[in-house]
Coordinates of N, CA and C and ligand atoms in Angstrom, one line a residue:
M1 N 0.8 -1.2 0.0 CA 0.0 0.0 0.0 C 0.9 1.3 0.0
S2 N 0.4 2.3 -0.7 CA 1.1 3.6 -0.7 C 0.9 4.3 0.7
V3 N 1.7 5.3 0.8 CA 1.6 6.1 2.1 C 0.2 6.8 2.2
E4 N -0.3 7.2 1.0 CA -1.7 7.8 1.0 C -2.7 6.8 1.5
E5 N -2.6 5.5 1.0 CA -3.5 4.5 1.4 C -3.4 4.1 2.9
Q6 N -2.1 4.0 3.3 CA -1.9 3.6 4.7 C -2.4 4.7 5.7
L7 N -2.1 6.0 5.2 CA -2.6 7.1 6.0 C -4.2 7.1 6.1
G8 N -4.8 6.8 5.0 CA -6.3 6.7 5.0 C -6.8 5.6 5.8
D9 N -6.1 4.5 5.8 CA -6.4 3.3 6.6 C -6.3 3.7 8.1
V10 N -5.2 4.3 8.5 CA -5.1 4.7 9.9 C -6.1 5.7 10.4
L11 N -6.4 6.6 9.5 CA -7.5 7.6 9.8 C -8.8 7.0 10.0
S12 N -9.1 6.0 9.1 CA -10.5 5.4 9.3 C -10.5 4.5 10.5
R13 N -9.4 3.9 10.9 CA -9.4 3.1 12.1 C -9.6 4.0 13.3
I14 N -9.0 5.2 13.3 CA -9.2 6.2 14.4 C -10.7 6.6 14.4
R15 N -11.3 6.9 13.3 CA -12.7 7.3 13.3 C -13.6 6.2 13.8
E16 N -13.3 4.9 13.4 CA -14.1 3.8 13.9 C -13.9 3.6 15.4
G17 N -12.7 3.8 15.9 CA -12.4 3.7 17.3 C -13.1 4.8 18.1
E18 N -13.2 6.0 17.6 CA -14.0 7.0 18.2 C -15.4 6.6 18.3
A19 N -16.0 6.2 17.2 CA -17.4 5.8 17.2 C -17.6 4.6 18.2
A20 N -16.8 3.6 18.2 CA -16.9 2.5 19.1 C -16.9 2.9 20.6
A21 N -16.1 3.9 20.9 CA -15.9 4.4 22.2 C -17.0 5.5 22.6
G22 N -17.9 5.8 21.7 CA -18.9 6.8 21.9 C -18.3 8.2 22.0
R23 N -17.2 8.4 21.3 CA -16.5 9.7 21.3 C -16.9 10.4 20.0
H24 N -16.8 11.7 20.0 CA -17.1 12.6 18.9 C -16.2 12.3 17.7
D25 N -16.7 12.4 16.5 CA -15.9 12.3 15.3 C -14.9 13.4 15.3
G26 N -13.6 13.1 15.2 CA -12.6 14.1 15.2 C -12.0 14.5 16.6
S27 N -12.4 13.7 17.6 CA -11.9 14.1 18.9 C -10.4 13.6 19.1
V28 N -10.0 12.7 18.2 CA -8.6 12.2 18.3 C -7.8 12.7 17.1
S29 N -6.7 13.4 17.3 CA -5.9 13.8 16.2 C -4.7 12.9 15.9
L30 N -4.3 12.8 14.7 CA -3.2 11.9 14.3 C -1.9 12.7 14.1
V31 N -0.9 12.3 14.9 CA 0.4 12.8 14.7 C 1.2 11.7 13.9
A32 N 1.5 12.1 12.6 CA 2.2 11.1 11.8 C 3.7 11.2 12.0
V33 N 4.2 10.1 12.5 CA 5.6 10.1 13.0 C 6.5 9.8 11.8
S34 N 7.3 10.8 11.4 CA 8.1 10.7 10.2 C 9.6 10.5 10.4
K35 N 10.0 10.2 11.7 CA 11.4 10.0 12.0 C 12.0 8.9 11.1
T36 N 13.2 9.1 10.7 CA 14.0 8.3 9.8 C 13.6 8.4 8.3
F37 N 12.5 9.0 8.0 CA 12.0 9.2 6.6 C 12.4 10.6 6.1
D38 N 12.9 10.7 4.9 CA 13.3 11.9 4.4 C 12.1 12.7 3.8
A39 N 12.4 14.0 3.3 CA 11.4 14.9 2.8 C 10.6 14.2 1.7
E40 N 11.3 13.5 0.8 CA 10.7 12.9 -0.3 C 9.6 11.9 0.1
A41 N 9.9 11.2 1.2 CA 8.9 10.1 1.7 C 7.8 10.8 2.4
I42 N 8.0 12.0 2.9 CA 7.0 12.6 3.8 C 6.0 13.4 2.9
R43 N 6.5 13.9 1.7 CA 5.6 14.8 0.9 C 4.3 14.1 0.5
P44 N 4.2 12.8 0.2 CA 2.9 12.2 -0.2 C 1.9 12.3 1.0
A45 N 2.3 12.3 2.2 CA 1.4 12.4 3.3 C 0.9 13.8 3.4
I46 N 1.8 14.8 3.2 CA 1.3 16.2 3.2 C 0.4 16.4 2.0
A47 N 0.7 15.9 0.8 CA -0.2 16.0 -0.3 C -1.6 15.4 -0.1
A48 N -1.6 14.3 0.7 CA -2.9 13.7 1.1 C -3.7 14.4 2.1
G49 N -3.1 15.5 2.7 CA -3.8 16.4 3.6 C -3.4 16.3 5.0
Q50 N -2.4 15.4 5.3 CA -1.9 15.3 6.7 C -1.1 16.6 7.1
R51 N -1.4 17.2 8.2 CA -0.7 18.4 8.6 C 0.1 18.3 9.9
I52 N -0.2 17.3 10.7 CA 0.5 17.1 12.0 C 1.5 16.0 12.0
F53 N 2.8 16.3 12.3 CA 3.8 15.3 12.2 C 4.7 15.3 13.5
G54 N 5.3 14.2 13.7 CA 6.1 14.0 14.9 C 7.5 13.5 14.5
E55 N 8.5 14.1 15.2 CA 9.9 13.7 15.0 C 10.5 13.5 16.4
N56 N 11.5 12.5 16.5 CA 12.1 12.3 17.8 C 13.4 12.9 18.0
R57 N 14.1 13.4 17.0 CA 15.4 14.1 17.1 C 15.4 15.5 16.5
V58 N 15.9 16.4 17.3 CA 15.9 17.8 16.9 C 16.8 18.0 15.6
Q59 N 18.0 17.4 15.7 CA 18.9 17.5 14.6 C 18.4 17.0 13.3
E60 N 17.8 15.8 13.4 CA 17.2 15.2 12.2 C 16.1 16.0 11.6
A61 N 15.3 16.5 12.5 CA 14.1 17.3 12.1 C 14.6 18.6 11.4
L62 N 15.7 19.2 11.9 CA 16.2 20.4 11.3 C 16.7 20.2 9.8
G63 N 17.0 19.0 9.5 CA 17.4 18.6 8.1 C 16.3 18.5 7.1
K64 N 15.1 18.5 7.5 CA 14.0 18.3 6.5 C 12.8 19.3 6.7
W65 N 12.5 19.6 8.0 CA 11.2 20.3 8.2 C 11.2 21.8 7.9
P66 N 12.4 22.6 8.0 CA 12.3 24.0 7.6 C 11.8 24.1 6.2
E67 N 12.4 23.2 5.3 CA 12.0 23.2 3.9 C 10.5 22.8 3.7
L68 N 10.1 21.7 4.4 CA 8.7 21.2 4.2 C 7.7 22.2 4.8
K69 N 8.1 22.9 5.9 CA 7.2 23.9 6.4 C 7.1 25.1 5.5
A70 N 8.2 25.4 4.8 CA 8.1 26.5 3.9 C 7.2 26.2 2.7
E71 N 7.2 24.9 2.3 CA 6.4 24.6 1.1 C 4.9 24.6 1.4
T72 N 4.5 24.2 2.6 CA 3.0 24.1 2.9 C 2.7 24.8 4.2
A73 N 1.6 25.6 4.1 CA 1.2 26.3 5.3 C 0.4 25.4 6.2
G74 N 0.5 25.7 7.5 CA -0.3 25.0 8.5 C 0.2 23.7 9.0
I75 N 1.5 23.4 8.7 CA 2.1 22.2 9.3 C 2.3 22.4 10.8
E76 N 2.0 21.4 11.6 CA 2.2 21.4 13.1 C 3.2 20.3 13.4
L77 N 4.3 20.7 13.9 CA 5.4 19.7 14.2 C 5.6 19.4 15.7
H78 N 5.5 18.1 16.0 CA 5.6 17.7 17.4 C 7.0 17.1 17.7
L79 N 7.7 17.5 18.8 CA 8.9 16.8 19.2 C 8.4 15.7 20.2
I80 N 8.7 14.4 19.9 CA 8.3 13.3 20.7 C 9.4 12.5 21.3
G81 N 10.7 13.0 21.1 CA 11.8 12.3 21.6 C 12.5 13.2 22.7
P82 N 13.5 12.6 23.4 CA 14.1 13.3 24.5 C 14.8 14.6 24.0
L83 N 14.7 15.6 24.9 CA 15.3 16.9 24.6 C 16.4 17.2 25.6
Q84 N 17.6 17.7 25.0 CA 18.7 18.1 25.9 C 18.6 19.7 26.0
S85 N 19.0 20.2 27.1 CA 18.8 21.7 27.2 C 19.7 22.5 26.2
N86 N 20.8 21.9 25.7 CA 21.5 22.7 24.7 C 20.9 22.7 23.3
K87 N 19.8 21.9 23.2 CA 19.0 21.9 22.0 C 17.7 22.7 22.1
A88 N 17.5 23.3 23.3 CA 16.2 23.9 23.6 C 15.9 25.1 22.6
A89 N 16.9 25.8 22.3 CA 16.7 27.0 21.4 C 16.2 26.5 20.0
D90 N 16.9 25.5 19.4 CA 16.5 24.9 18.1 C 15.1 24.3 18.2
A91 N 14.8 23.6 19.3 CA 13.6 22.9 19.4 C 12.4 23.9 19.5
V92 N 12.6 24.9 20.3 CA 11.5 25.9 20.4 C 11.3 26.7 19.0
A93 N 12.4 26.9 18.3 CA 12.3 27.6 17.0 C 11.6 26.7 16.0
L94 N 11.8 25.4 16.0 CA 11.3 24.6 14.9 C 9.9 23.9 15.3
F95 N 9.8 23.5 16.5 CA 8.6 22.7 16.9 C 7.4 23.5 17.4
D96 N 6.2 23.1 17.1 CA 5.0 23.8 17.6 C 4.5 23.2 18.9
V97 N 4.9 21.9 19.1 CA 4.5 21.2 20.3 C 5.7 20.4 20.8
I98 N 6.0 20.5 22.1 CA 7.1 19.6 22.6 C 6.4 18.7 23.7
E99 N 6.5 17.4 23.4 CA 5.7 16.4 24.2 C 6.5 15.8 25.3
T100 N 7.8 16.2 25.4 CA 8.7 15.4 26.2 C 9.3 16.2 27.3
I101 N 8.6 17.1 27.9 CA 9.1 17.8 29.1 C 9.1 16.8 30.3
D102 N 10.3 16.5 30.8 CA 10.3 15.4 31.8 C 11.2 15.7 33.0
R103 N 11.7 17.0 33.1 CA 12.5 17.3 34.3 C 12.6 18.8 34.4
E104 N 12.9 19.3 35.6 CA 12.9 20.7 35.8 C 13.9 21.5 34.9
K105 N 15.1 20.9 34.7 CA 16.1 21.7 34.0 C 15.6 21.9 32.5
I106 N 14.9 20.9 31.9 CA 14.5 21.1 30.5 C 13.2 22.0 30.5
A107 N 12.4 22.0 31.5 CA 11.2 22.9 31.6 C 11.7 24.3 31.7
R108 N 12.8 24.6 32.5 CA 13.3 25.9 32.6 C 14.0 26.4 31.3
A109 N 14.7 25.5 30.7 CA 15.4 25.9 29.4 C 14.4 26.2 28.3
V110 N 13.3 25.4 28.2 CA 12.3 25.6 27.2 C 11.5 26.9 27.6
A111 N 11.2 27.1 28.8 CA 10.5 28.3 29.3 C 11.3 29.6 28.9
A112 N 12.6 29.6 29.1 CA 13.5 30.7 28.8 C 13.4 31.0 27.3
E113 N 13.5 29.9 26.5 CA 13.5 30.1 25.0 C 12.1 30.6 24.5
I114 N 11.0 30.1 25.1 CA 9.7 30.5 24.7 C 9.6 32.0 24.9
T115 N 10.1 32.5 26.0 CA 10.1 33.9 26.3 C 11.0 34.7 25.3
R116 N 12.3 34.2 25.2 CA 13.3 34.9 24.3 C 12.8 35.0 22.9
Q117 N 12.2 33.9 22.4 CA 11.8 33.9 21.0 C 10.3 34.3 20.8
A118 N 9.6 34.6 21.9 CA 8.2 35.0 21.9 C 7.5 34.0 21.0
K119 N 7.7 32.7 21.2 CA 7.1 31.6 20.3 C 6.2 30.8 21.3
P120 N 4.9 30.8 21.0 CA 4.0 30.0 21.9 C 4.0 28.5 21.7
V121 N 5.0 27.8 22.1 CA 5.1 26.4 21.9 C 4.1 25.7 22.9
R122 N 3.4 24.7 22.5 CA 2.5 23.9 23.4 C 3.3 22.8 24.0
L123 N 3.0 22.5 25.3 CA 3.9 21.5 26.0 C 3.1 20.4 26.6
Y124 N 3.7 19.2 26.6 CA 3.2 18.0 27.3 C 4.3 17.5 28.2
V125 N 3.8 17.0 29.3 CA 4.8 16.3 30.3 C 4.8 14.8 30.0
Q126 N 6.0 14.3 29.8 CA 6.1 12.8 29.5 C 6.1 12.1 30.9
V127 N 5.3 11.0 31.0 CA 5.2 10.2 32.2 C 5.7 8.8 31.9
N128 N 6.6 8.3 32.7 CA 7.2 7.0 32.6 C 6.3 6.0 33.3
T129 N 5.1 5.7 32.7 CA 4.1 4.9 33.4 C 4.6 3.5 33.8
G130 N 5.6 3.0 33.1 CA 6.1 1.7 33.5 C 7.3 1.7 34.3
L131 N 7.7 2.9 34.8 CA 8.9 3.1 35.6 C 10.1 2.4 35.0
E132 N 10.3 2.5 33.7 CA 11.4 1.8 33.0 C 12.6 2.6 33.1
P133 N 13.7 2.0 33.6 CA 15.0 2.8 33.8 C 15.5 3.4 32.6
Q134 N 15.3 2.7 31.4 CA 15.9 3.2 30.2 C 15.1 4.3 29.5
K135 N 13.9 4.5 30.0 CA 12.9 5.4 29.4 C 12.8 6.8 30.1
A136 N 12.7 7.8 29.3 CA 12.5 9.1 29.9 C 11.1 9.3 30.5
G137 N 10.9 10.3 31.3 CA 9.6 10.6 31.8 C 9.6 10.7 33.3
I138 N 8.6 11.5 33.8 CA 8.4 11.7 35.2 C 7.7 10.4 35.8
A139 N 8.1 10.0 37.0 CA 7.4 8.9 37.6 C 5.9 9.3 37.9
P140 N 5.0 8.3 37.8 CA 3.6 8.6 38.0 C 3.3 9.4 39.3
D141 N 4.0 8.9 40.4 CA 3.8 9.5 41.7 C 4.3 11.0 41.8
D142 N 5.2 11.4 40.9 CA 5.7 12.7 40.9 C 5.0 13.7 39.9
T143 N 4.1 13.1 39.2 CA 3.5 13.9 38.0 C 2.8 15.1 38.5
I144 N 1.9 15.0 39.4 CA 1.1 16.1 39.8 C 2.0 17.3 40.4
A145 N 2.9 16.9 41.2 CA 3.8 18.0 41.7 C 4.6 18.6 40.6
F146 N 5.1 17.8 39.6 CA 5.9 18.4 38.5 C 5.0 19.3 37.6
V147 N 3.8 18.9 37.3 CA 2.9 19.7 36.5 C 2.7 21.1 37.3
N148 N 2.5 21.0 38.6 CA 2.3 22.2 39.4 C 3.5 23.1 39.4
L149 N 4.7 22.5 39.5 CA 6.0 23.2 39.4 C 6.1 24.0 38.0
C150 N 5.7 23.3 37.0 CA 5.8 23.9 35.6 C 4.8 25.1 35.6
R151 N 3.6 24.9 36.1 CA 2.6 25.9 36.0 C 2.9 27.1 36.9
E152 N 3.2 26.8 38.1 CA 3.2 27.9 39.2 C 4.6 28.5 39.3
T153 N 5.6 27.6 39.4 CA 7.0 28.1 39.7 C 7.7 28.6 38.4
I154 N 7.6 27.7 37.4 CA 8.3 28.0 36.1 C 7.5 28.9 35.2
G155 N 6.2 28.8 35.4 CA 5.3 29.7 34.6 C 5.0 29.3 33.2
I156 N 5.1 28.0 32.9 CA 4.7 27.6 31.5 C 3.4 26.8 31.6
P157 N 2.6 27.0 30.6 CA 1.3 26.2 30.6 C 1.6 24.8 30.1
V158 N 1.0 23.8 30.8 CA 1.1 22.4 30.3 C -0.2 22.1 29.7
E159 N -0.2 21.5 28.5 CA -1.4 21.2 27.8 C -1.9 19.8 28.1
G160 N -1.0 18.9 28.3 CA -1.4 17.5 28.5 C -0.3 16.6 28.9
L161 N -0.6 15.3 29.0 CA 0.4 14.3 29.3 C 0.7 13.3 28.2
M162 N 1.9 12.7 28.1 CA 2.3 11.8 27.1 C 2.9 10.6 27.7
C163 N 2.7 9.4 27.2 CA 3.4 8.2 27.7 C 3.7 7.3 26.5
I164 N 4.7 6.4 26.8 CA 5.1 5.3 25.9 C 5.1 4.1 26.8
P165 N 4.1 3.2 26.8 CA 4.0 2.1 27.6 C 5.2 1.1 27.3
P166 N 5.6 0.2 28.3 CA 6.6 -0.8 28.0 C 6.1 -1.6 26.8
A167 N 7.1 -2.0 26.0 CA 6.8 -2.7 24.7 C 6.2 -4.0 24.9
D168 N 6.5 -4.7 26.1 CA 6.1 -6.1 26.3 C 4.9 -6.2 27.2
E169 N 4.2 -5.1 27.5 CA 3.1 -5.2 28.4 C 1.8 -4.8 27.7
N170 N 0.7 -5.2 28.2 CA -0.6 -4.8 27.8 C -0.7 -3.3 28.0
P171 N -0.9 -2.5 27.0 CA -0.8 -1.0 27.2 C -2.0 -0.4 27.9
G172 N -3.2 -1.1 28.0 CA -4.4 -0.6 28.5 C -4.2 0.1 29.9
P173 N -3.6 -0.7 30.9 CA -3.5 -0.1 32.2 C -2.6 1.2 32.2
H174 N -1.6 1.2 31.3 CA -0.7 2.4 31.2 C -1.5 3.6 30.7
F175 N -2.4 3.4 29.7 CA -3.2 4.4 29.2 C -4.2 4.9 30.2
A176 N -4.8 3.9 31.0 CA -5.7 4.3 32.0 C -5.1 5.1 33.1
L177 N -3.8 4.8 33.5 CA -3.1 5.5 34.5 C -2.8 6.9 34.0
L178 N -2.4 7.1 32.7 CA -2.1 8.4 32.2 C -3.4 9.3 32.2
A179 N -4.5 8.7 31.9 CA -5.8 9.4 31.9 C -6.2 9.8 33.3
K180 N -5.9 9.0 34.3 CA -6.3 9.3 35.6 C -5.4 10.4 36.2
L181 N -4.1 10.4 35.8 CA -3.2 11.4 36.3 C -3.6 12.8 35.6
A182 N -3.9 12.7 34.3 CA -4.3 14.0 33.7 C -5.5 14.6 34.3
E183 N -6.5 13.7 34.6 CA -7.7 14.2 35.3 C -7.4 14.9 36.6
R184 N -6.5 14.3 37.4 CA -6.1 14.8 38.7 C -5.3 16.1 38.5
C185 N -4.7 16.3 37.4 CA -4.0 17.6 37.1 C -4.9 18.6 36.5
G186 N -6.1 18.3 36.2 CA -7.0 19.2 35.4 C -6.6 19.3 34.0
L187 N -6.0 18.3 33.4 CA -5.5 18.4 32.0 C -6.5 17.5 31.1
T188 N -6.7 18.0 29.9 CA -7.7 17.2 29.1 C -7.0 16.6 27.9
K189 N -5.7 16.8 27.7 CA -5.1 16.3 26.5 C -4.2 15.1 26.8
L190 N -4.3 14.0 26.1 CA -3.6 12.8 26.3 C -2.9 12.3 25.0
S191 N -1.6 12.3 24.9 CA -0.9 11.8 23.8 C -0.4 10.4 24.1
M192 N -1.1 9.4 23.5 CA -0.8 8.0 23.8 C -1.3 7.1 22.6
G193 N -0.5 6.1 22.4 CA -0.9 5.1 21.3 C 0.0 5.3 20.1
M194 N 0.5 4.1 19.6 CA 1.4 4.1 18.5 C 0.9 3.1 17.5
S195 N 1.7 2.7 16.4 CA 1.1 1.8 15.4 C 0.4 0.6 16.0
G196 N 1.1 0.0 17.0 CA 0.6 -1.3 17.5 C -0.6 -1.2 18.4
D197 N -0.9 0.0 19.0 CA -1.9 0.0 20.0 C -2.7 1.3 20.0
F198 N -2.8 2.0 18.9 CA -3.5 3.3 18.9 C -5.0 3.1 19.1
E199 N -5.5 2.0 18.6 CA -7.0 1.8 18.8 C -7.3 1.6 20.3
T200 N -6.4 0.9 21.0 CA -6.6 0.8 22.4 C -6.5 2.1 23.1
A201 N -5.6 2.9 22.7 CA -5.4 4.3 23.2 C -6.7 5.1 23.0
V202 N -7.3 5.0 21.8 CA -8.5 5.8 21.6 C -9.6 5.4 22.5
Q203 N -9.7 4.1 22.8 CA -10.6 3.5 23.7 C -10.5 4.1 25.1
F204 N -9.2 4.3 25.5 CA -8.9 4.9 26.9 C -8.8 6.4 26.9
G205 N -9.2 7.1 25.8 CA -9.3 8.5 25.9 C -8.2 9.3 25.3
A206 N -7.4 8.7 24.5 CA -6.3 9.5 23.8 C -7.0 10.7 23.0
T207 N -6.3 11.8 23.1 CA -6.8 12.9 22.2 C -5.8 13.1 21.0
S208 N -4.6 12.5 21.1 CA -3.8 12.4 19.9 C -3.0 11.0 20.0
V209 N -2.8 10.4 18.8 CA -2.1 9.2 18.7 C -0.9 9.5 17.8
R210 N 0.2 8.8 18.1 CA 1.5 9.0 17.4 C 1.8 7.8 16.6
V211 N 1.5 7.8 15.3 CA 1.6 6.6 14.4 C 2.7 6.8 13.3
G212 N 3.7 5.9 13.3 CA 4.8 6.0 12.3 C 4.7 4.9 11.3
S213 N 5.2 3.7 11.7 CA 5.4 2.6 10.8 C 4.1 2.2 10.0
A214 N 2.9 2.3 10.7 CA 1.7 2.0 10.0 C 1.4 2.9 8.8
I215 N 2.0 4.1 8.8 CA 1.8 5.0 7.7 C 3.0 5.0 6.7
F216 N 4.2 5.1 7.2 CA 5.4 5.2 6.4 C 6.1 3.9 6.1
G217 N 5.8 2.9 6.8 CA 6.4 1.6 6.6 C 7.5 1.3 7.6
T218 N 8.1 0.2 7.6 CA 9.0 -0.2 8.7 C 10.3 0.6 8.5
R219 N 10.9 0.9 9.7 CA 12.1 1.7 9.7 C 13.4 0.8 9.7
Ligands
PLP1 C1 8.7 6.2 16.9 C2 7.7 6.7 17.9 C3 6.3 6.5 17.7 C4 5.8 5.8 16.5 O1 6.0 4.5 16.6 P1 5.4 3.4 15.5 O2 5.4 2.1 16.2 O3 6.3 3.5 14.3 O4 4.0 3.9 15.2 C5 5.5 7.1 18.6 N1 5.9 7.7 19.7 C6 7.3 7.9 20.0 C7 7.7 8.6 21.2 C8 8.2 7.4 19.1 O5 9.5 7.5 19.3

């Protein structure tokens, strides 16, 4: 199947999932994850109408997205991979949404750049729902305090929470935990679900899913 066909298939599975969960049509947005794919491979998805994309590396994204954004109005680019503070300036300049705020140092670096560049980047806090040592994210027990620190002390708005469940576990309980934490923080946006589990995520209340290989093919 072509990228257009695979994109169409993922979108219809999202719409079916919304209907099955009794959710409004269009309540889940699709972040098409284009990491490792070059501009040539991404253009068909843009031509088919997709406007929201995700990348996990700042440096890689800088190599293709300034050009792609200049070609088409209305592109919304999400950073979904770990951010180092020395890349905060580049990340704030290029990305519209940063989904991986996971420690005070990075929250402060991003806050300073948002002010300096006067660029209203939308932010998500990444939660390590499986407490995996190799994975980034705030521990579930520390999430409410961290969101409050971001809002009150650092002064940045947090739009929602994001998680990547452990690869070898049933993702449902992780999605449910993220939804519960968001509710307790008064947040309504949930970034969860990838190619293998986005329909489950829609069932558990995802407001955006991050899908790569099901659209662009294996990496
Ligand atoms: C790569 C990646 C995805 C997409 O994964 P697929 O399995 O290809 O859909 C989603 N979220 C994050 C954080 C990723 O790094």
